[in-house]
Amino acid sequence: MAPSTKTMALTALLAATQVISAAAFAVSDPRVVGVSTRTFVNRDIKTPDPVPQAGIEEAVSLMETGRMYRYNVKPGEDSVVSMCEKEIADYTGHKYCVALNSCGSAIFLMMRCTGLEPGGEVLSNAFTFGAVPSAIEHAGGKAVYVESDYNHVMDVIDLEKKLVAHPNCKHVLVSHMRGKVGEMDVIAEACERHGAVLLEDCAHSLGVRWQGKHTGHVGKVCAISSQSYKMINSGEGGFLLTDDPEIAAKCAVYAGAYENLASKHATVPGPEHFGDLPTQIPNYSVRMSNLAAAVIRPQIKTLEERIEKYNRRYNALTAKLEESMSEYLSIPQNTPGVTMPVHDSLQFNLSPQVTEAQTERFLQECREHGLPVELFGAKSNARNFVNW
């Protein structure tokens, strides 16, 4: 499945500020026999939560001073970005963190910092978002797609086949699409056996725990996102996280720590790991601004509260769907080893017995009732690998 044309998502449903019933109204609908009322959603369920007041106030304060550039701080002071990096690293449990202008930049730099050669092959999920293969292309690599299973995670059998078929491949980029984590121990063992570096795209898995640790610790390095539809929202933004000092030092310089600016970071290794890097590698100028960090920081404090709320909604909704609709759809299951999921959206697979005409009617009904449902296999969907 890469991906199935019958894989659907109620995107951002569970992360909406209010549950659907609180943002809906019921009216009679004569088209449905035996049903006197139908529910209509009258708010945009993709509307993110508002920025906490503390973030607004800090952003305004920054604009009043004009110090929106992360390095515009006095000696001995931590910038807002540095404080945000420290809080993100504390949350995920990583030693080093570099804040960037997007998660796409973080994925790009993961490959640059781990030695991807021009034209080098990178194995990655076929079921992901178009920004992932785009980052591979940006880094000068060539994407080789691995099948996904009906739980929407990387198929480890096909991964082994692809590693055998591509013996020169030195990078495997696992995308935890929609927060769904594959068999990471099996994936890591296969990478080690074939001499490939394992990278984790955690754009969708902030808060997800694998065997008690935050996602991103099985691979050598990971990337998380603060794009508008993620668990933390700065419009655009991302972070590269690792426990490897050489990768962290390279990332800081690639991101824009020219000359001696690395000394103004709080979550990078010491100067002995930087050496002459500022004069040896490019400066891509993909730093995060203080404004983005300001709106992110208070959201980190509410992550656990929101995760509990979203998971509670998800469990209630999926229980109802499985009770009444199991003949027509299946819901992806968490991989054993996931000790804390984060369900901020819902995906499901339609049964093969559902026809294309019925699928289209279902989608149209949802649209008419104010509930947008995406078909991952649609020709126009940016998550459909045929579009890359």
Coordinates of C-alpha atoms in Angstrom, one line a residue:
M1 CA 0.0 0.0 0.0
A2 CA 1.7 3.1 -1.1
P3 CA -0.8 4.6 -0.3
S4 CA -4.1 3.0 -1.0
T5 CA -6.6 5.0 -3.0
K6 CA -9.1 4.1 -0.2
T7 CA -7.1 5.4 2.7
M8 CA -8.8 8.4 4.2
A9 CA -8.1 11.0 6.9
L10 CA -10.2 13.2 9.1
T11 CA -7.4 15.7 9.3
A12 CA -7.1 17.9 12.4
L13 CA -10.5 16.7 13.7
L14 CA -9.2 15.7 17.1
A15 CA -7.0 18.7 17.5
A16 CA -9.9 21.2 17.0
T17 CA -10.5 23.6 19.8
Q18 CA -13.9 22.0 20.5
V19 CA -15.3 18.6 19.8
I20 CA -17.4 18.3 16.7
S21 CA -20.7 18.2 18.5
A22 CA -19.9 21.6 20.1
A23 CA -19.3 23.1 16.7
A24 CA -22.3 21.6 14.9
F25 CA -26.0 21.8 14.5
A26 CA -28.6 19.2 13.6
V27 CA -31.3 19.5 11.0
S28 CA -33.7 17.1 9.4
D29 CA -32.5 15.4 6.2
P30 CA -35.1 13.6 4.1
R31 CA -32.5 11.8 2.0
V32 CA -31.7 9.4 4.7
V33 CA -34.4 6.9 5.5
G34 CA -35.0 6.3 9.2
V35 CA -32.8 9.3 10.3
S36 CA -34.7 12.4 11.4
T37 CA -31.7 14.6 11.9
R38 CA -28.2 15.0 10.4
T39 CA -25.3 16.8 11.9
F40 CA -23.7 19.7 10.1
V41 CA -20.3 21.2 11.2
N42 CA -20.3 25.0 11.0
R43 CA -16.7 25.7 11.9
D44 CA -13.4 25.1 10.1
I45 CA -12.0 22.0 11.9
K46 CA -8.5 22.8 10.5
T47 CA -8.4 26.0 12.5
P48 CA -5.4 25.7 14.9
D49 CA -5.6 26.5 18.6
P50 CA -4.8 30.2 19.3
V51 CA -1.3 31.2 20.4
P52 CA -1.2 31.3 24.3
Q53 CA -1.3 34.9 25.6
A54 CA 2.3 34.5 27.0
G55 CA 3.5 33.8 23.4
I56 CA 1.7 36.9 22.1
E57 CA 3.1 39.1 24.7
E58 CA 6.7 37.8 24.2
A59 CA 6.4 38.3 20.4
V60 CA 5.1 41.8 20.9
S61 CA 8.0 42.6 23.3
L62 CA 10.5 41.4 20.7
M63 CA 8.9 43.6 18.0
E64 CA 9.1 46.6 20.3
T65 CA 12.9 46.0 20.8
G66 CA 13.5 45.0 17.2
R67 CA 15.6 42.0 18.3
M68 CA 14.0 39.3 16.2
Y69 CA 17.3 37.8 15.0
R70 CA 18.4 35.0 17.2
Y71 CA 22.0 36.2 17.5
N72 CA 21.1 39.8 18.4
V73 CA 21.7 39.3 22.1
K74 CA 24.2 40.6 24.6
P75 CA 27.1 38.5 25.7
G76 CA 26.0 36.0 28.4
E77 CA 22.3 36.3 27.4
D78 CA 20.3 33.5 25.9
S79 CA 18.1 34.4 22.9
V80 CA 14.5 33.3 22.8
V81 CA 15.5 30.7 20.2
S82 CA 18.1 29.3 22.5
M83 CA 15.6 29.0 25.4
C84 CA 13.1 27.3 23.0
E85 CA 15.8 24.8 21.9
K86 CA 16.6 24.0 25.5
E87 CA 12.9 23.4 26.3
I88 CA 12.4 21.2 23.2
A89 CA 15.5 19.2 24.0
D90 CA 14.4 18.7 27.6
Y91 CA 11.0 17.5 26.3
T92 CA 12.3 15.0 23.8
G93 CA 15.3 14.0 25.9
H94 CA 18.0 14.8 23.3
K95 CA 21.3 16.3 24.1
Y96 CA 21.6 18.7 21.2
C97 CA 19.0 20.8 19.4
V98 CA 19.1 23.4 16.5
A99 CA 16.0 25.4 15.6
L100 CA 15.3 26.0 11.9
N101 CA 12.9 27.8 9.6
S102 CA 11.1 24.6 8.7
C103 CA 11.0 20.9 9.3
G104 CA 11.9 20.5 5.6
S105 CA 15.1 22.3 6.3
A106 CA 15.7 20.0 9.3
I107 CA 15.2 16.9 7.1
F108 CA 17.5 18.4 4.4
L109 CA 20.2 19.0 7.0
M110 CA 19.8 15.5 8.6
M111 CA 21.1 14.1 5.3
R112 CA 23.7 16.8 4.7
C113 CA 25.1 16.3 8.2
T114 CA 25.3 12.5 7.8
G115 CA 27.3 12.4 4.6
L116 CA 24.7 12.0 1.8
E117 CA 26.7 12.1 -1.4
P118 CA 25.3 13.7 -4.6
G119 CA 23.0 11.2 -6.2
G120 CA 23.0 9.0 -3.1
E121 CA 20.0 6.8 -2.6
V122 CA 17.7 7.4 0.3
L123 CA 15.1 4.7 1.3
S124 CA 11.9 6.3 2.6
N125 CA 8.2 5.5 3.2
A126 CA 6.1 5.7 0.1
F127 CA 3.3 6.9 2.4
T128 CA 4.4 10.3 3.5
F129 CA 4.0 14.0 2.5
G130 CA 5.6 15.5 -0.6
A131 CA 7.9 17.6 1.5
V132 CA 10.0 14.5 2.5
P133 CA 11.0 13.4 -1.0
S134 CA 11.5 17.1 -1.8
A135 CA 14.0 17.4 1.0
I136 CA 15.8 14.4 -0.3
E137 CA 16.0 16.0 -3.8
H138 CA 17.1 19.3 -2.1
A139 CA 20.0 17.4 -0.4
G140 CA 21.1 16.0 -3.7
G141 CA 19.8 12.5 -3.1
K142 CA 17.6 10.1 -4.9
A143 CA 14.5 8.8 -3.2
V144 CA 13.8 5.1 -3.3
Y145 CA 10.3 4.3 -1.9
V146 CA 9.5 1.5 0.5
E147 CA 6.0 0.1 0.8
S148 CA 3.8 0.9 3.7
D149 CA 1.3 -1.5 5.3
Y150 CA -2.3 -1.0 6.3
N151 CA -1.3 0.4 9.7
H152 CA 0.4 3.2 7.6
V153 CA 3.9 2.4 8.7
M154 CA 7.0 1.3 6.8
D155 CA 6.8 -2.4 5.6
V156 CA 9.8 -4.0 7.1
I157 CA 9.8 -6.9 4.6
D158 CA 9.9 -4.5 1.7
L159 CA 12.6 -2.5 3.5
E160 CA 14.8 -5.6 3.6
K161 CA 14.1 -6.2 -0.1
K162 CA 15.0 -2.6 -1.0
L163 CA 18.2 -2.7 1.0
V164 CA 19.3 -5.8 -0.8
A165 CA 18.3 -4.4 -4.2
H166 CA 20.1 -1.1 -3.5
P167 CA 23.4 -2.1 -1.8
N168 CA 24.9 1.3 -2.2
C169 CA 22.2 3.0 -0.2
K170 CA 23.6 4.6 2.9
H171 CA 20.5 6.4 4.3
V172 CA 17.1 5.2 5.5
L173 CA 14.6 8.0 6.3
V174 CA 11.7 6.8 8.3
S175 CA 8.7 9.1 8.3
H176 CA 6.3 8.7 11.2
M177 CA 3.4 9.7 9.1
R178 CA 0.4 10.9 11.1
G179 CA 2.3 9.9 14.3
K180 CA 2.3 6.2 13.4
V181 CA 5.6 4.5 14.3
G182 CA 6.8 1.3 12.6
E183 CA 8.8 -1.6 13.9
M184 CA 11.7 0.5 14.9
D185 CA 13.9 -2.2 16.4
V186 CA 13.6 -4.3 13.2
I187 CA 14.2 -1.2 11.0
A188 CA 17.3 -0.3 13.1
E189 CA 18.7 -3.8 12.9
A190 CA 18.2 -3.9 9.1
C191 CA 20.0 -0.5 8.8
E192 CA 22.9 -1.7 10.9
R193 CA 23.3 -4.9 9.0
H194 CA 23.3 -3.1 5.6
G195 CA 25.5 -0.2 6.7
A196 CA 22.8 2.5 6.4
V197 CA 22.3 5.5 8.6
L198 CA 18.8 5.6 10.1
L199 CA 17.1 9.1 10.2
E200 CA 13.7 9.8 11.8
D201 CA 11.2 12.3 10.4
C202 CA 9.2 13.1 13.6
A203 CA 7.2 16.0 12.1
H204 CA 4.0 14.2 13.0
S205 CA 5.2 12.4 16.2
L206 CA 5.9 15.1 18.7
G207 CA 4.9 13.5 22.0
V208 CA 4.9 10.0 20.8
R209 CA 6.9 7.5 22.9
W210 CA 8.6 4.4 21.6
Q211 CA 9.5 1.9 24.4
G212 CA 9.2 4.7 26.9
K213 CA 11.4 7.2 25.1
H214 CA 10.4 10.0 22.8
T215 CA 10.5 9.2 19.1
G216 CA 13.7 10.2 17.4
H217 CA 16.1 8.2 19.6
V218 CA 16.4 5.0 17.6
G219 CA 17.9 6.9 14.6
K220 CA 21.1 8.9 14.6
V221 CA 19.2 12.1 14.2
C222 CA 15.6 13.3 13.9
A223 CA 13.5 16.3 12.8
I224 CA 10.4 17.7 14.3
S225 CA 8.0 20.4 13.0
S226 CA 6.2 23.5 14.3
Q227 CA 4.3 24.0 11.0
S228 CA 0.8 25.3 11.5
Y229 CA -1.0 21.9 11.6
K230 CA 1.4 20.2 14.1
M231 CA 1.4 19.9 17.9
I232 CA 3.3 23.1 18.2
N233 CA 2.5 25.9 15.8
S234 CA 4.7 28.8 14.7
G235 CA 3.3 28.9 11.1
E236 CA 6.6 27.4 9.9
G237 CA 9.5 26.0 11.8
G238 CA 11.4 22.9 12.7
F239 CA 14.1 21.4 14.9
L240 CA 17.0 19.0 14.3
L241 CA 17.7 16.9 17.4
T242 CA 20.5 14.4 18.0
D243 CA 22.9 13.1 20.6
D244 CA 25.8 13.2 18.2
P245 CA 28.1 16.2 18.7
E246 CA 29.5 16.2 15.2
I247 CA 26.1 16.3 13.6
A248 CA 24.9 19.1 15.9
A249 CA 28.0 21.2 15.2
K250 CA 27.6 20.8 11.4
C251 CA 23.9 21.6 11.6
A252 CA 24.4 24.8 13.6
V253 CA 26.9 26.0 11.0
Y254 CA 24.9 25.0 8.0
A255 CA 21.9 26.8 9.6
G256 CA 23.8 30.0 9.8
A257 CA 26.2 30.1 12.8
Y258 CA 29.0 31.8 10.9
E259 CA 32.3 33.0 12.5
N260 CA 31.9 32.4 16.2
L261 CA 28.1 32.6 16.5
A262 CA 27.9 29.0 17.7
S263 CA 29.0 30.4 21.1
K264 CA 25.5 32.0 21.3
H265 CA 23.8 28.6 21.3
A266 CA 22.9 26.7 24.5
T267 CA 22.2 23.3 23.0
V268 CA 25.2 22.6 20.8
P269 CA 28.6 20.9 21.7
G270 CA 31.7 22.8 22.7
P271 CA 34.1 24.7 20.4
E272 CA 36.3 21.6 20.0
H273 CA 33.6 20.1 17.8
F274 CA 33.4 23.1 15.5
G275 CA 37.0 23.6 14.5
D276 CA 37.1 25.3 11.1
L277 CA 33.6 24.3 10.1
P278 CA 32.4 27.9 9.5
T279 CA 35.0 28.3 6.7
Q280 CA 34.6 24.8 5.3
I281 CA 30.9 24.3 4.8
P282 CA 28.1 26.5 3.4
N283 CA 25.8 28.8 5.4
Y284 CA 22.3 28.1 4.2
S285 CA 20.7 30.7 6.5
V286 CA 17.8 28.6 7.6
R287 CA 17.7 29.7 11.2
M288 CA 14.6 30.1 13.3
S289 CA 13.7 33.6 14.3
N290 CA 13.0 34.8 17.8
L291 CA 9.4 35.5 16.8
A292 CA 8.7 31.9 15.9
A293 CA 10.4 30.7 19.1
A294 CA 8.3 33.1 21.2
V295 CA 5.0 31.6 20.1
I296 CA 6.3 28.0 20.4
R297 CA 7.6 28.2 24.0
P298 CA 4.3 28.4 25.9
Q299 CA 2.8 25.6 23.7
I300 CA 5.4 23.2 24.9
K301 CA 4.0 23.5 28.4
T302 CA 0.6 22.4 27.3
L303 CA 1.6 19.4 25.2
E304 CA 0.8 16.7 27.7
E305 CA -2.6 18.2 28.5
R306 CA -3.5 18.4 24.8
I307 CA -2.2 14.9 24.1
E308 CA -4.5 13.5 26.8
K309 CA -7.4 15.4 25.4
Y310 CA -6.8 14.3 21.8
N311 CA -6.3 10.7 22.7
R312 CA -9.5 10.6 24.7
R313 CA -11.5 12.0 21.8
Y314 CA -9.8 9.5 19.4
N315 CA -10.6 6.5 21.5
A316 CA -14.2 7.5 21.9
L317 CA -14.6 8.2 18.1
T318 CA -12.8 5.0 16.9
A319 CA -14.8 2.9 19.4
K320 CA -18.1 4.2 17.8
L321 CA -16.8 3.7 14.2
E322 CA -15.6 0.1 14.9
E323 CA -18.9 -0.8 16.6
S324 CA -21.0 0.5 13.7
M325 CA -18.8 0.5 10.6
S326 CA -16.3 -2.3 10.9
E327 CA -17.7 -4.1 7.9
Y328 CA -16.8 -1.1 5.7
L329 CA -13.6 0.3 7.2
S330 CA -10.5 -0.6 9.3
I331 CA -8.6 1.7 11.6
P332 CA -4.7 1.5 11.7
Q333 CA -3.4 -0.1 14.9
N334 CA -0.4 1.1 17.0
T335 CA 2.7 -0.9 16.6
P336 CA 3.6 -2.9 19.8
G337 CA 6.4 -0.8 21.3
V338 CA 4.5 2.5 21.1
T339 CA 4.0 3.3 24.7
M340 CA 2.4 6.7 24.2
P341 CA 0.5 7.5 21.0
V342 CA -0.6 11.0 19.9
H343 CA -3.8 10.9 18.0
D344 CA -4.5 14.5 16.8
S345 CA -6.2 13.2 13.6
L346 CA -8.0 10.1 12.4
Q347 CA -7.2 7.8 9.4
F348 CA -9.0 4.8 8.2
N349 CA -8.9 2.3 5.3
L350 CA -12.1 1.5 3.4
S351 CA -13.0 -2.1 2.7
P352 CA -12.3 -3.4 -0.9
Q353 CA -16.1 -3.9 -1.2
V354 CA -16.7 -0.2 -1.2
T355 CA -16.8 1.0 -4.8
E356 CA -15.3 4.1 -6.3
A357 CA -18.7 5.6 -6.8
Q358 CA -19.6 4.9 -3.1
T359 CA -16.3 6.5 -2.0
E360 CA -17.0 9.6 -4.0
R361 CA -20.5 9.8 -2.6
F362 CA -19.2 9.5 0.9
L363 CA -16.7 12.3 0.3
Q364 CA -19.4 14.5 -1.2
E365 CA -21.7 13.9 1.8
C366 CA -18.9 14.9 4.2
R367 CA -18.2 18.0 2.2
E368 CA -21.9 19.0 2.3
H369 CA -22.0 18.6 6.0
G370 CA -18.9 20.7 6.6
L371 CA -16.6 17.9 7.5
P372 CA -13.6 17.7 5.0
V373 CA -12.3 14.2 4.5
E374 CA -9.2 13.6 2.4
L375 CA -8.6 10.7 0.1
F376 CA -4.9 9.9 0.4
G377 CA -4.8 8.2 -3.0
A378 CA -6.5 11.1 -4.9
K379 CA -4.6 12.3 -7.9
S380 CA -4.2 15.8 -6.4
N381 CA -3.2 14.8 -2.9
A382 CA 0.3 15.8 -1.9
R383 CA 0.6 12.6 0.1
N384 CA 0.2 10.4 -3.0
F385 CA 3.6 9.2 -4.1
V386 CA 2.6 9.3 -7.8
N387 CA 2.8 13.1 -7.6
W388 CA 6.4 13.2 -6.6

